[in-house]
Amino acid sequence: MMVSPAPGPMPTTLTLDEAVARRWDMVIVGAGPAGAATALRLAAAGHAVLIVDRDEFPRGKVCGCCLSSAAIAELDALGIDVRSSAVGGVPLERVRLMVRRRWTPLGMPSGIVLSREALDVTLLRRAIEAGCHWLPHAHVSGCDVVDTEARVAMRAGAGQVATLRARRCVIATGLGDHVRIGVAATDRRRRRVNAAARIGLGAWLPEDAADLGPGELVMAVARHGYCGVVRLEDGRLDLAAAVDRRAVAAVSGPASLVVEVIDESGLGRAMPGLAPALARVPLRATPRLTHDAPLVAGGGRILRVGDAAGYVEPFTGEGIGWAISAARILADTLLDTAAEEVGVRYASRHRRYARPARTRCRGVALAVRVPLAIAAAGSLARFAPPLARRLVPWVVGGVPSVESSR
Ligand SMILES: Cc1cc2nc3c(=O)[nH]c(=O)nc-3n(C[C@H](O)[C@H](O)[C@H](O)COP(=O)(O)OP(=O)(O)OC[C@H]3O[C@@H](n4cnc5c(N)ncnc54)[C@H](O)[C@@H]3O)c2cc1C
């Protein structure tokens, strides 16, 4: 099997002292797809942009690592061809669903498998090439507005406390958004988390843990959750799951629940090496998946984008595409809107874009909680493939127009 090498480390482009000394047009907190795509677009338009992250890059992340057609189109629009050998994406050629011990082949619209290490570093590198500055090991704790500027409080890797200054701050911190908004910037809305929301779990398994070809995705659905397994471009297997939080407490921990999902669905019998491999590797967890946060605070000086602004369970694997689309909407708004109207216009454009997709995904997430319904849909797909071919693209979302969000 051809194996793409892991991307090398992404060195910082400036010192902490240099970052603190400047007043930036934009400080972006979080260098995942949402933050890096926003940084790339704004830096390319000539803005002084600093992107910071608590981690160094490349870093892994709990994710199914499948790029939807929408994500591929958004990346193309940024000049990133994920299929190229330089990036290493593997075309998704075969998708199979295992539920109630039966396989259902799914005809999925074209997708690409790519590790988050490779994807996120590629985006960040492009943002830096466009002129953005990069500071890793910068853990942001809070953001407030003082006079006409955003103040971003952070702790550096060596423990120093520092404040970054900018005209605006973009919070792109993903699901675990722990950035405290200061008193001067608070607005009336608060973050809402769905109490019944599932949590995400993920792990990387050794190459020989399952007989799974490159470009092949298997999804297993059971009562208390579902999981997907895919082979990454570097040979590792990526396992990503969404499970009921309460069910974790009823078994002896998150790994046991993933094994339960694998066994109950029938995947354990088809791939007997998965469960033992899972017992030997660390499992990462995410906060609750379905939530909704205010897009704008501090009179438009603080803006959220990507998962930090809201997310719905990931069965259809669309989060990366949503994050990059939202980054485009945010950057377009910052570039074409009078400063005092940015907050209102961004909120209205984002709502128009995100609402239909989130509503569709909520429906899918509810259906996935009933394996019998998924098994029935699987039978339909087996016996009426033309109908399935029409339905699947609707379920997983179409390709957005990336021309303009105006
Ligand atoms: C189980 C699971 C499976 C998924 N599968 C898929 C899939 O197959 N396809 C798909 O398209 N999407 C999938 N997703 C969704 C996808 O992972 C997210 O939607 C996507 O990563 C969102 O990008 P983001 O930039 O908003 O956030 P993230 O990618 O989470 O990036 C946020 C960044 O912010 C940094 N950060 C956080 N807090 C701070 C702080 N206080 N200070 C500084 N830095 C901070 C983090 O280190 C991180 O680098 C899945 C999600 C889960 C949970």
Short mmCIF file of C-alpha atoms and ligand atoms in Angstrom, two decimals, residues 29-35 52-55 57 59 61-68 71 116 120 138-141 172-179 200-201 240-242 286 289 305-308 311 314 317-321 323, ligand 1:
data_model
loop_
_atom_site.label_atom_id
_atom_site.label_comp_id
_atom_site.label_asym_id
_atom_site.label_seq_id
_atom_site.Cartn_x
_atom_site.Cartn_y
_atom_site.Cartn_z
CA VAL A 29 -8.29 31.84 18.12
CA GLY A 30 -8.11 28.22 16.89
CA ALA A 31 -6.31 26.96 13.78
CA GLY A 32 -8.74 24.23 12.71
CA PRO A 33 -10.46 24.48 9.31
CA ALA A 34 -12.74 27.37 10.39
CA GLY A 35 -9.95 29.52 11.83
CA VAL A 52 -3.12 31.27 17.57
CA ASP A 53 -3.79 27.77 18.89
CA ARG A 54 -3.22 26.06 22.21
CA ASP A 55 -1.69 23.11 20.34
CA PHE A 57 0.55 21.63 14.51
CA ARG A 59 -2.20 17.70 15.73
CA LYS A 61 -8.49 15.55 16.36
CA VAL A 62 -11.54 13.36 16.94
CA CYS A 63 -12.99 13.29 13.43
CA GLY A 64 -14.16 10.80 10.80
CA CYS A 65 -11.67 12.44 8.37
CA CYS A 66 -14.05 12.24 5.39
CA LEU A 67 -14.32 15.37 3.27
CA SER A 68 -17.77 15.88 1.75
CA ALA A 71 -15.75 20.60 1.74
CA ARG A 116 -6.74 15.99 10.18
CA ASP A 120 -5.23 21.28 8.98
CA ALA A 138 -1.19 30.00 22.97
CA HIS A 139 -4.11 29.03 25.22
CA VAL A 140 -6.73 31.77 25.14
CA SER A 141 -8.80 32.12 28.30
CA ALA A 172 -12.79 29.36 16.12
CA THR A 173 -12.09 27.07 19.05
CA GLY A 174 -14.28 24.13 18.01
CA LEU A 175 -16.66 22.30 20.33
CA GLY A 176 -14.73 22.95 23.53
CA ASP A 177 -15.21 26.72 23.42
CA HIS A 178 -13.96 27.75 26.86
CA VAL A 179 -13.10 31.34 25.93
CA GLY A 200 -17.70 12.20 20.26
CA LEU A 201 -14.99 9.57 20.83
CA ALA A 240 -14.65 8.12 15.23
CA ALA A 241 -17.82 7.54 17.21
CA ALA A 242 -20.81 9.41 18.61
CA THR A 286 -15.24 15.60 22.91
CA LEU A 289 -21.84 17.52 20.10
CA VAL A 305 -17.15 30.61 13.41
CA GLY A 306 -17.09 26.85 12.80
CA ASP A 307 -18.01 24.38 15.55
CA ALA A 308 -17.56 27.16 18.13
CA TYR A 311 -22.77 22.02 15.63
CA PRO A 314 -21.76 14.31 12.66
CA GLY A 317 -19.69 13.90 7.96
CA GLU A 318 -20.23 17.54 7.01
CA GLY A 319 -18.60 19.53 9.82
CA ILE A 320 -15.41 20.43 7.96
CA GLY A 321 -17.40 21.68 4.95
CA ALA A 323 -16.65 25.19 9.03
C1 LIG B 1 -16.90 11.88 16.09
C2 LIG B 1 -16.78 12.97 15.05
C3 LIG B 1 -16.67 12.61 13.70
C4 LIG B 1 -16.60 13.62 12.72
N1 LIG B 1 -16.45 13.25 11.42
C5 LIG B 1 -16.40 14.18 10.46
C6 LIG B 1 -16.20 13.82 9.10
O1 LIG B 1 -16.00 12.66 8.75
N2 LIG B 1 -16.22 14.81 8.17
C7 LIG B 1 -16.41 16.13 8.51
O2 LIG B 1 -16.47 16.98 7.62
N3 LIG B 1 -16.54 16.50 9.81
C8 LIG B 1 -16.53 15.56 10.78
N4 LIG B 1 -16.63 15.94 12.09
C9 LIG B 1 -16.75 17.36 12.42
C10 LIG B 1 -15.42 18.11 12.30
O3 LIG B 1 -14.43 17.45 13.04
C11 LIG B 1 -15.61 19.55 12.83
O4 LIG B 1 -16.82 20.06 12.37
C12 LIG B 1 -14.48 20.46 12.39
O5 LIG B 1 -13.25 20.05 12.94
C13 LIG B 1 -14.77 21.91 12.84
O6 LIG B 1 -13.66 22.72 12.60
P1 LIG B 1 -13.35 23.97 13.55
O7 LIG B 1 -12.22 24.68 12.90
O8 LIG B 1 -14.59 24.72 13.85
O9 LIG B 1 -12.89 23.34 14.94
P2 LIG B 1 -11.66 22.38 15.29
O10 LIG B 1 -11.24 21.60 14.13
O11 LIG B 1 -12.09 21.65 16.52
O12 LIG B 1 -10.46 23.36 15.65
C14 LIG B 1 -10.50 24.14 16.81
C15 LIG B 1 -9.08 24.52 17.20
O13 LIG B 1 -9.15 25.45 18.28
C16 LIG B 1 -8.11 25.17 19.22
N5 LIG B 1 -8.54 25.69 20.53
C17 LIG B 1 -9.61 25.30 21.26
N6 LIG B 1 -9.70 26.04 22.38
C18 LIG B 1 -8.67 26.92 22.35
C19 LIG B 1 -8.23 27.94 23.23
N7 LIG B 1 -8.90 28.23 24.37
N8 LIG B 1 -7.13 28.66 22.92
C20 LIG B 1 -6.44 28.40 21.76
N9 LIG B 1 -6.82 27.41 20.88
C21 LIG B 1 -7.92 26.70 21.17
C22 LIG B 1 -8.00 23.65 19.19
O14 LIG B 1 -6.72 23.22 19.63
C23 LIG B 1 -8.25 23.34 17.71
O15 LIG B 1 -7.03 23.26 16.98
C24 LIG B 1 -16.66 14.97 13.09
C25 LIG B 1 -16.74 15.32 14.44
C26 LIG B 1 -16.78 14.34 15.42
C27 LIG B 1 -16.84 14.74 16.86
#
